[in-house]
Coordinates of N, CA and C in Angstrom, one line a residue:
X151 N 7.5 6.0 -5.7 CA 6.3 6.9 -5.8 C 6.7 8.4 -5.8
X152 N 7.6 8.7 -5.1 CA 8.3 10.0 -4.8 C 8.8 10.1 -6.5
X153 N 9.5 9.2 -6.8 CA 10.6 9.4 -8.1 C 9.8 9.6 -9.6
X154 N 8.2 8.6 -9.4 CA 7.4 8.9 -10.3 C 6.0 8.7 -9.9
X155 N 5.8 10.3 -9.2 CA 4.3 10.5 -9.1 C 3.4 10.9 -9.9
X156 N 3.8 10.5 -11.1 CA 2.2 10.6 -11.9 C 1.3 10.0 -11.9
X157 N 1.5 8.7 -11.3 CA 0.2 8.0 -11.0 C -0.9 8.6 -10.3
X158 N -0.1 9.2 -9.0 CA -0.8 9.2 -7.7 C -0.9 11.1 -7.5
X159 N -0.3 11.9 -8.6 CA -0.9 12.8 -8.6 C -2.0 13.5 -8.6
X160 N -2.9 14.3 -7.4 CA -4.4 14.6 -8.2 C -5.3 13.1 -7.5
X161 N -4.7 12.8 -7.3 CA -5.9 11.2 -7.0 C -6.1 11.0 -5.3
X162 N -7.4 10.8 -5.2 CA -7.9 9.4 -3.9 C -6.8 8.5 -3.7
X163 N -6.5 8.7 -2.5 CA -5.1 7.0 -2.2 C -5.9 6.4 -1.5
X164 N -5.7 5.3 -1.2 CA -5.9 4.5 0.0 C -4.8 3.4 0.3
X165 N -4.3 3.6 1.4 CA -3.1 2.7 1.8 C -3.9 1.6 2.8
X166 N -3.4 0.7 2.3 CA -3.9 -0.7 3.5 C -2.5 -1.0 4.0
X167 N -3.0 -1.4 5.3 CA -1.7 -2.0 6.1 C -1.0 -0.8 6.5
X168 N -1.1 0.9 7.1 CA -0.4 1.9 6.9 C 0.6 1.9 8.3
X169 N 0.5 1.0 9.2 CA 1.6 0.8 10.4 C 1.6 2.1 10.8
X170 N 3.1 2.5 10.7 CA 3.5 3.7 11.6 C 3.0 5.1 10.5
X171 N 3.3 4.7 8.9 CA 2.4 5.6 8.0 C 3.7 6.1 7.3
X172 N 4.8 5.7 7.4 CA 6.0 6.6 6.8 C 5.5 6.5 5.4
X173 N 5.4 5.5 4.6 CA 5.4 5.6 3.3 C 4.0 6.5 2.9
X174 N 2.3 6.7 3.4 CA 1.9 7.4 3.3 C 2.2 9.0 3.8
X175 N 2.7 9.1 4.5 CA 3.3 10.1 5.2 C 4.2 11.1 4.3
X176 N 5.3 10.6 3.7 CA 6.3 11.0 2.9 C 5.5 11.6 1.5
X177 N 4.2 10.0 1.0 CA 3.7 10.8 -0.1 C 3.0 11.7 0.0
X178 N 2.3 12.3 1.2 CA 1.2 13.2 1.5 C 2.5 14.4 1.0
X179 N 3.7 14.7 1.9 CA 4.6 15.6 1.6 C 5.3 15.9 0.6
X180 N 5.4 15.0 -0.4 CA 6.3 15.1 -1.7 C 5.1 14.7 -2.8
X181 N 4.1 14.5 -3.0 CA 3.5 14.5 -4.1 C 2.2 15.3 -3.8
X182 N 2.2 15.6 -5.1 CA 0.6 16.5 -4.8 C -0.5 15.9 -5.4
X183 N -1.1 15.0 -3.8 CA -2.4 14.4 -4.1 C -3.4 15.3 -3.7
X184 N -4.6 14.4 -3.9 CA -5.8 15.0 -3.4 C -6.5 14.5 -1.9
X185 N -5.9 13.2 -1.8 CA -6.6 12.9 -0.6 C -5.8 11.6 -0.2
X186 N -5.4 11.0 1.0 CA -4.9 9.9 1.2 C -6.0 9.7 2.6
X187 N -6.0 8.2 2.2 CA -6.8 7.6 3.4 C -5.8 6.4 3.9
X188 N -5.2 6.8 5.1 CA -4.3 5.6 5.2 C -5.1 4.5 6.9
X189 N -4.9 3.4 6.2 CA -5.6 2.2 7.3 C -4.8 1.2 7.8
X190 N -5.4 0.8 9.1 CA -4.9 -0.5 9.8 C -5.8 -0.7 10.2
X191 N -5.7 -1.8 11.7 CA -6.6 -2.2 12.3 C -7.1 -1.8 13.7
X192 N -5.5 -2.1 14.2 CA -5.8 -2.3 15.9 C -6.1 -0.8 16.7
X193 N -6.6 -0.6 17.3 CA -6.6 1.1 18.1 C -5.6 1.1 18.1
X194 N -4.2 0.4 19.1 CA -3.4 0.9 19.1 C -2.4 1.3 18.2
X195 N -2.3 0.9 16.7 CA -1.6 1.5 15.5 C -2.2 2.2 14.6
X196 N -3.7 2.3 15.0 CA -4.6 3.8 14.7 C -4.5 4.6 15.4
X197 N -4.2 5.1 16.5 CA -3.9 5.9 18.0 C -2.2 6.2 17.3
X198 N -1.3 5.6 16.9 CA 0.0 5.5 16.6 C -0.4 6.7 15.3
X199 N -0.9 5.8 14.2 CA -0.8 6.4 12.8 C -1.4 7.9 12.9
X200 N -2.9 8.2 13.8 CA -2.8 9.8 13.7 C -1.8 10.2 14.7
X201 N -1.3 10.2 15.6 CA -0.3 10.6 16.3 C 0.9 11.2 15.1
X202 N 1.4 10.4 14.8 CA 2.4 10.3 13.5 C 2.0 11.7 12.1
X203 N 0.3 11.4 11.9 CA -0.1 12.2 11.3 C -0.4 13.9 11.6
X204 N -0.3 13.9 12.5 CA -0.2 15.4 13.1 C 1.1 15.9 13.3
X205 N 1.9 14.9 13.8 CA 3.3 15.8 14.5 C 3.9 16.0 13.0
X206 N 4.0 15.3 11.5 CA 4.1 15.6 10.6 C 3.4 16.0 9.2
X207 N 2.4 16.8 10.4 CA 1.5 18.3 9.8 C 1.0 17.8 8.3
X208 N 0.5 16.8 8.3 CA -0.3 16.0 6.8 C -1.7 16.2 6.9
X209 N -2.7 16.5 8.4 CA -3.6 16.0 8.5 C -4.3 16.5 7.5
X210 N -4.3 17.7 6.6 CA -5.1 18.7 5.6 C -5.6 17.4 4.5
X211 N -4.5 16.2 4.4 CA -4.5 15.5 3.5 C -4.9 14.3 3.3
X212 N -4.5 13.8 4.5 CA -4.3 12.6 5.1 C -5.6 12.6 6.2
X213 N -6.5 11.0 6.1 CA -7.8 10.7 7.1 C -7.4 9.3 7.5
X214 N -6.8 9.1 8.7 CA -6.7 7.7 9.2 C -7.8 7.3 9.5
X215 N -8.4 5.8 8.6 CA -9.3 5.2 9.5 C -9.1 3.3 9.7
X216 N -9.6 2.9 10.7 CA -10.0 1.6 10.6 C -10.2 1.1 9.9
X217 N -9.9 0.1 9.3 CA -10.3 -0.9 8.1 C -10.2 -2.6 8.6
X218 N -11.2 -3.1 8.5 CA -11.5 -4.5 8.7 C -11.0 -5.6 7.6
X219 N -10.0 -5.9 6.7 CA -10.1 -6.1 5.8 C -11.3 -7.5 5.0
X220 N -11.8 -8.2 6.5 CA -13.0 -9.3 6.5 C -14.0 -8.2 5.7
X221 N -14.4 -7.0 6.2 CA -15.5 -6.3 6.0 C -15.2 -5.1 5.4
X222 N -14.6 -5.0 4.3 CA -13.7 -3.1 4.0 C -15.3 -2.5 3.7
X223 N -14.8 -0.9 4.3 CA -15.8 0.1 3.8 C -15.1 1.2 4.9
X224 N -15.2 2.3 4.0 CA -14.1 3.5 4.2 C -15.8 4.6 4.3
X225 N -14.9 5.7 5.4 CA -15.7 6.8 5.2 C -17.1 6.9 6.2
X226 N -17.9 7.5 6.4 CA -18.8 7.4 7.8 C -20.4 7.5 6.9
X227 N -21.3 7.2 7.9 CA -22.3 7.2 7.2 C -22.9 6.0 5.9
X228 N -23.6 6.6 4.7 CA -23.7 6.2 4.0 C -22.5 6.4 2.7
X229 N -22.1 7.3 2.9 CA -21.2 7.9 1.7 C -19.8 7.3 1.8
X230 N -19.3 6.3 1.4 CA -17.9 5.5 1.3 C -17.1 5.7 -0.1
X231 N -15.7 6.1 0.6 CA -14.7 7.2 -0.2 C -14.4 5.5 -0.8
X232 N -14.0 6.6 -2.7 CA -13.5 5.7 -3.7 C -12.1 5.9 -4.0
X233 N -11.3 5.2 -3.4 CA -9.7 5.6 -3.9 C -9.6 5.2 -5.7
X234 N -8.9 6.2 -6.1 CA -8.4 6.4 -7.4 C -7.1 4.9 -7.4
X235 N -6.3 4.7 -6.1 CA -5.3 3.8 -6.5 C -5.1 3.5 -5.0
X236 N -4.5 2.4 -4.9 CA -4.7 1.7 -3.6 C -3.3 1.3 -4.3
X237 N -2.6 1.7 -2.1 CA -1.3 1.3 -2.2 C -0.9 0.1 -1.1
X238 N 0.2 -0.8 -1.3 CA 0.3 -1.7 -0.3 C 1.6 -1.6 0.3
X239 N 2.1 -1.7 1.8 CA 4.1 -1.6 1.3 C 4.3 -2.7 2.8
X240 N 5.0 -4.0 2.2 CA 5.3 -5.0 3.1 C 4.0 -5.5 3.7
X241 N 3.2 -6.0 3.0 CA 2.0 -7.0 3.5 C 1.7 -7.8 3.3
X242 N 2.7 -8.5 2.5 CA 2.5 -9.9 1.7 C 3.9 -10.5 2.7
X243 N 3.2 -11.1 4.3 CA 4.6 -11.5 4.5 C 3.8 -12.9 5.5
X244 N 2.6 -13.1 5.6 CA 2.1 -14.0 6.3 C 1.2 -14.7 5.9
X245 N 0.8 -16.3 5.3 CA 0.2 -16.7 4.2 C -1.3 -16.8 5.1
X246 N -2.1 -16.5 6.3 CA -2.9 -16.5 6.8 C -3.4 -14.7 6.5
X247 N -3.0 -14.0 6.0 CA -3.5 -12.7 5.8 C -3.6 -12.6 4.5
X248 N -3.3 -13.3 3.9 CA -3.3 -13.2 1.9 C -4.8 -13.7 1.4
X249 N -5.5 -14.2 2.0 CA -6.7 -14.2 1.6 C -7.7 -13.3 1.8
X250 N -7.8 -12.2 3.3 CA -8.1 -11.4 3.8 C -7.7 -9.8 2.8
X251 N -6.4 -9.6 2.5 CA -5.9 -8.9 1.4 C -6.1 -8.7 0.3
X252 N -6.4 -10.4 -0.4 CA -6.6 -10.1 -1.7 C -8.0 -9.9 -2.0
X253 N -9.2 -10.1 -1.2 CA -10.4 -9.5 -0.9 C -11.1 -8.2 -1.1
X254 N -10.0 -7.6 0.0 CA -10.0 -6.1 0.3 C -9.4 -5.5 -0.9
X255 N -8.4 -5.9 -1.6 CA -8.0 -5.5 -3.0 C -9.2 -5.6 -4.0
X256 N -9.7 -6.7 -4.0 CA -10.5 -6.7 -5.2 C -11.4 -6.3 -5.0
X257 N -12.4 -5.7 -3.5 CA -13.2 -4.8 -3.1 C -13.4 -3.9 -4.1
X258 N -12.0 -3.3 -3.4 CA -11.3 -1.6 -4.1 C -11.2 -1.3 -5.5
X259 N -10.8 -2.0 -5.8 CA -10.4 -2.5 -7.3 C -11.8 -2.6 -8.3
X260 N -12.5 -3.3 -8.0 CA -14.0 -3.5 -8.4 C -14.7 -2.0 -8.9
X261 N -14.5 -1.3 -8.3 CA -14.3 0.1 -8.9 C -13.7 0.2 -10.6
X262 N -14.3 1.3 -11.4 CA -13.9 1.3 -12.7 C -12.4 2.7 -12.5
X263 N -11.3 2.5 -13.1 CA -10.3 2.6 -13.1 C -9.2 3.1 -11.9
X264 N -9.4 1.9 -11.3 CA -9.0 2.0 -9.4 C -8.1 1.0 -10.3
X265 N -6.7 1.2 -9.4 CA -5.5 0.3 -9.9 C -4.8 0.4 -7.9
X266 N -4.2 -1.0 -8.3 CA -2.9 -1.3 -7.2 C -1.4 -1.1 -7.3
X267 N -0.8 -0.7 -6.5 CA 0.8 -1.1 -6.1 C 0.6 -1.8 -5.3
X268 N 1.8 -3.1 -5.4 CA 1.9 -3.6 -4.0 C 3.4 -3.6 -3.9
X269 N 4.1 -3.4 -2.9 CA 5.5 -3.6 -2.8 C 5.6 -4.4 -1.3
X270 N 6.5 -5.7 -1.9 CA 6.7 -6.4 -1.0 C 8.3 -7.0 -0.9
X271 N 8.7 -7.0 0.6 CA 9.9 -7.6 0.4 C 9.9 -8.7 0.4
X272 N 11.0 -9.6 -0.7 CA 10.8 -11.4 -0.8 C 11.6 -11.9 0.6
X273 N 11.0 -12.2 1.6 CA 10.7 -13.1 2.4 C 11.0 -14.8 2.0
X274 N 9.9 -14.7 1.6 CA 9.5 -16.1 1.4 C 8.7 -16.7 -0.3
X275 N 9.4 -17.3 -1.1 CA 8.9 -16.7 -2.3 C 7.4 -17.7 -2.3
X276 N 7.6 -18.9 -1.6 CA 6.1 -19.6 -1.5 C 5.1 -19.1 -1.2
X277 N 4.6 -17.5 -0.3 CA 4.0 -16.9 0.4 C 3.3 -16.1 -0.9
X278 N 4.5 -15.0 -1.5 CA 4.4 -14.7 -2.5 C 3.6 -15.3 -3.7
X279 N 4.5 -16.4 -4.0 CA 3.3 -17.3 -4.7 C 1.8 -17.6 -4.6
X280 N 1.9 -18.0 -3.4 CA 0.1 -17.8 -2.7 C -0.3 -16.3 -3.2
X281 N 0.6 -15.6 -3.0 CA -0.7 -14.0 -3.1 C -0.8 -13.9 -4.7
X282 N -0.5 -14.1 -5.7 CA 0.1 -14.3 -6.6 C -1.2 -15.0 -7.2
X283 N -1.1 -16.2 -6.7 CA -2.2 -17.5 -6.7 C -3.6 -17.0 -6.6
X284 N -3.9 -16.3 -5.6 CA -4.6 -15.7 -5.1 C -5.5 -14.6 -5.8
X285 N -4.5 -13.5 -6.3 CA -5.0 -13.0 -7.1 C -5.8 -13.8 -8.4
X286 N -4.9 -14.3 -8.7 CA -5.8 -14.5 -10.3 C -6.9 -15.1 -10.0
X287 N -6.7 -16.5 -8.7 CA -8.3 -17.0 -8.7 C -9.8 -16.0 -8.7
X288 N -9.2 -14.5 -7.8 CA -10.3 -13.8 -8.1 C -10.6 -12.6 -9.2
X289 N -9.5 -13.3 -10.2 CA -9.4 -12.3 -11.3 C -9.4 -10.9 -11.3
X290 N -8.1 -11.2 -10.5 CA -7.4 -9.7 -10.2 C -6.2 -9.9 -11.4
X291 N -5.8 -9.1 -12.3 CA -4.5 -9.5 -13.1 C -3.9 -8.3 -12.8
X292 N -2.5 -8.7 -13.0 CA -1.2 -8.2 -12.3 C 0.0 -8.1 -13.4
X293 N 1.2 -7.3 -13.3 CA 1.7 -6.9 -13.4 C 3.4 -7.0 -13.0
X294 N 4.1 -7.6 -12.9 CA 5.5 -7.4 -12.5 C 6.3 -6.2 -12.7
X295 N 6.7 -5.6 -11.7 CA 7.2 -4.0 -11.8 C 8.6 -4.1 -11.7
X296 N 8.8 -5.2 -10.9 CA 10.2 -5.0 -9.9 C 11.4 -5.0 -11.0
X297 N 12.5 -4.1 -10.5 CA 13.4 -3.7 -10.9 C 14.5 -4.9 -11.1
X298 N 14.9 -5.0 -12.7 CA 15.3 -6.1 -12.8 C 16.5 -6.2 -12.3
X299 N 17.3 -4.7 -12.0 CA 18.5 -5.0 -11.4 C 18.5 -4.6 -9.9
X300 N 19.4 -5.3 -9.1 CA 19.2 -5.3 -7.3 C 20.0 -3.5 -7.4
X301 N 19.3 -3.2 -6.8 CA 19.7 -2.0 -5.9 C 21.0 -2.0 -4.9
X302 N 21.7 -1.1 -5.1 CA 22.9 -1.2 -4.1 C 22.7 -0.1 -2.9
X303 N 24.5 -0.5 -2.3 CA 23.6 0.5 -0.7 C 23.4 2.1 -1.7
X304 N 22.3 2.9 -0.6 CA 21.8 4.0 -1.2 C 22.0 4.8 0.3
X305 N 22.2 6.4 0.1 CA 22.2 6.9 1.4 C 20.8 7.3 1.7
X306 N 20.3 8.0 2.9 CA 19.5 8.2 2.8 C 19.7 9.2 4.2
X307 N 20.0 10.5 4.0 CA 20.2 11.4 5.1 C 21.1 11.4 5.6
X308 N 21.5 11.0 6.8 CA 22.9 10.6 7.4 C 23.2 9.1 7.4
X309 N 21.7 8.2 6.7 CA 21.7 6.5 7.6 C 22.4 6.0 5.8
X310 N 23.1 5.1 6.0 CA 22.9 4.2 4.8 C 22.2 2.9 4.7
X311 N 21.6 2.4 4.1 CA 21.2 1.0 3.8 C 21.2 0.4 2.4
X312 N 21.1 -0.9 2.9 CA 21.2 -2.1 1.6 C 20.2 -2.7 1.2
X313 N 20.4 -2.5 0.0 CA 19.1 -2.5 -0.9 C 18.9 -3.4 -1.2
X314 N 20.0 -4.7 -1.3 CA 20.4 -5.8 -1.9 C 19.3 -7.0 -2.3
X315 N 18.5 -6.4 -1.1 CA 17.3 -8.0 -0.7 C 16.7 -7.2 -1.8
X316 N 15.9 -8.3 -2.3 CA 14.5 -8.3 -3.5 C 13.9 -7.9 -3.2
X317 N 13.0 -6.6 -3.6 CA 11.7 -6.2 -3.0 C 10.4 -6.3 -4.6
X318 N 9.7 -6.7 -4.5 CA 8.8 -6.7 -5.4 C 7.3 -5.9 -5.2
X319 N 7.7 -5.4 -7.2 CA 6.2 -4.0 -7.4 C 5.5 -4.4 -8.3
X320 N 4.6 -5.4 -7.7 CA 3.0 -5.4 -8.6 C 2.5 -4.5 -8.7
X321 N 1.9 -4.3 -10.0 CA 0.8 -3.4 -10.3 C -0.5 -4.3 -10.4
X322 N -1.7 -4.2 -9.7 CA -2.8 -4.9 -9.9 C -4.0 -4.0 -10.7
X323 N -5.0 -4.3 -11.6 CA -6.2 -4.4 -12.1 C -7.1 -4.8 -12.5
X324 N -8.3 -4.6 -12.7 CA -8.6 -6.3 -13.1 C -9.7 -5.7 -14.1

């Protein structure tokens, strides 16, 4: 996203699944969007995520909210924000949340030129398959992004790590 933000330049985000928020976080600081809305669920990793969002001074950009993915609807009132592109990173990892997800995706998506990333690490490629499966039944179609060659170690500050494991980048639209 960092390496090629033209997608997400200028545009509505919406991150589902945003945990601690690094990957929204980073894009708030290195790309120039217009709005990120990053979500989870529980108080305590929404209590986490704006914590995280203040101490690295994003809030101008950045609106953490709640998201139910049984019931998605962003924004207060009657007025619910339309992301331009809905991002995913590590949430395809438990085959009891893949039906919940691919929902919430096609929500969003349902929108006229709303597009997905999803980046997932392969785990389990049967899981994968399910979400995969999943999509199409609700006529979501997708895209294979992932890099056909494995990534080696990369530094990254003072830490190094291994790239080695598969990670996969759908693009979804439908």
């Amino acid at each position: 996203m960092v390496q090629n933000p033209e997608p997400f330049e200028g545009k509505t985000l919406l991150e589902l699944g945003s945990g601690v928020g690094i990957t929204g976080i980073v894009l708030a600081k290195k790309v120039k969007i217009q709005k990120l809305v990053m979500t989870d669920y529980t108080d305590q990793v929404i209590a986490n995520l704006k914590q995280n969002v203040e101490i690295n001074k994003v809030s101008d950009l950045v609106d953490v909210q709640e998201l139910d993915w049984e019931r998605p609807k962003l924004g207060g009132g009657d007025a619910e924000i339309v992301p331009d592109v809905i991002f995913v990173a590590d949430c395809v990892y438990d085959p009891e949340l893949i039906d919940a997800l691919t929902k919430v995706l096609k929500h969003f998506l349902a929108r006229k030129n709303t597009c997905a990333y999803v980046a997932s690490t392969h785990r389990n490629p049967t899981t994968f398959q399910y979400f995969l499966d999943t999509l199409g039944k609700l006529g979501i179609s997708y895209k294979d992004y992932t890099p056909q060659e494995p990534l080696h170690e990369k530094s990254c500050m003072q830490w190094k790590y291994d790239t080695t494991g598969t990670i996969f980048l759908t693009y979804l639209y439908c």
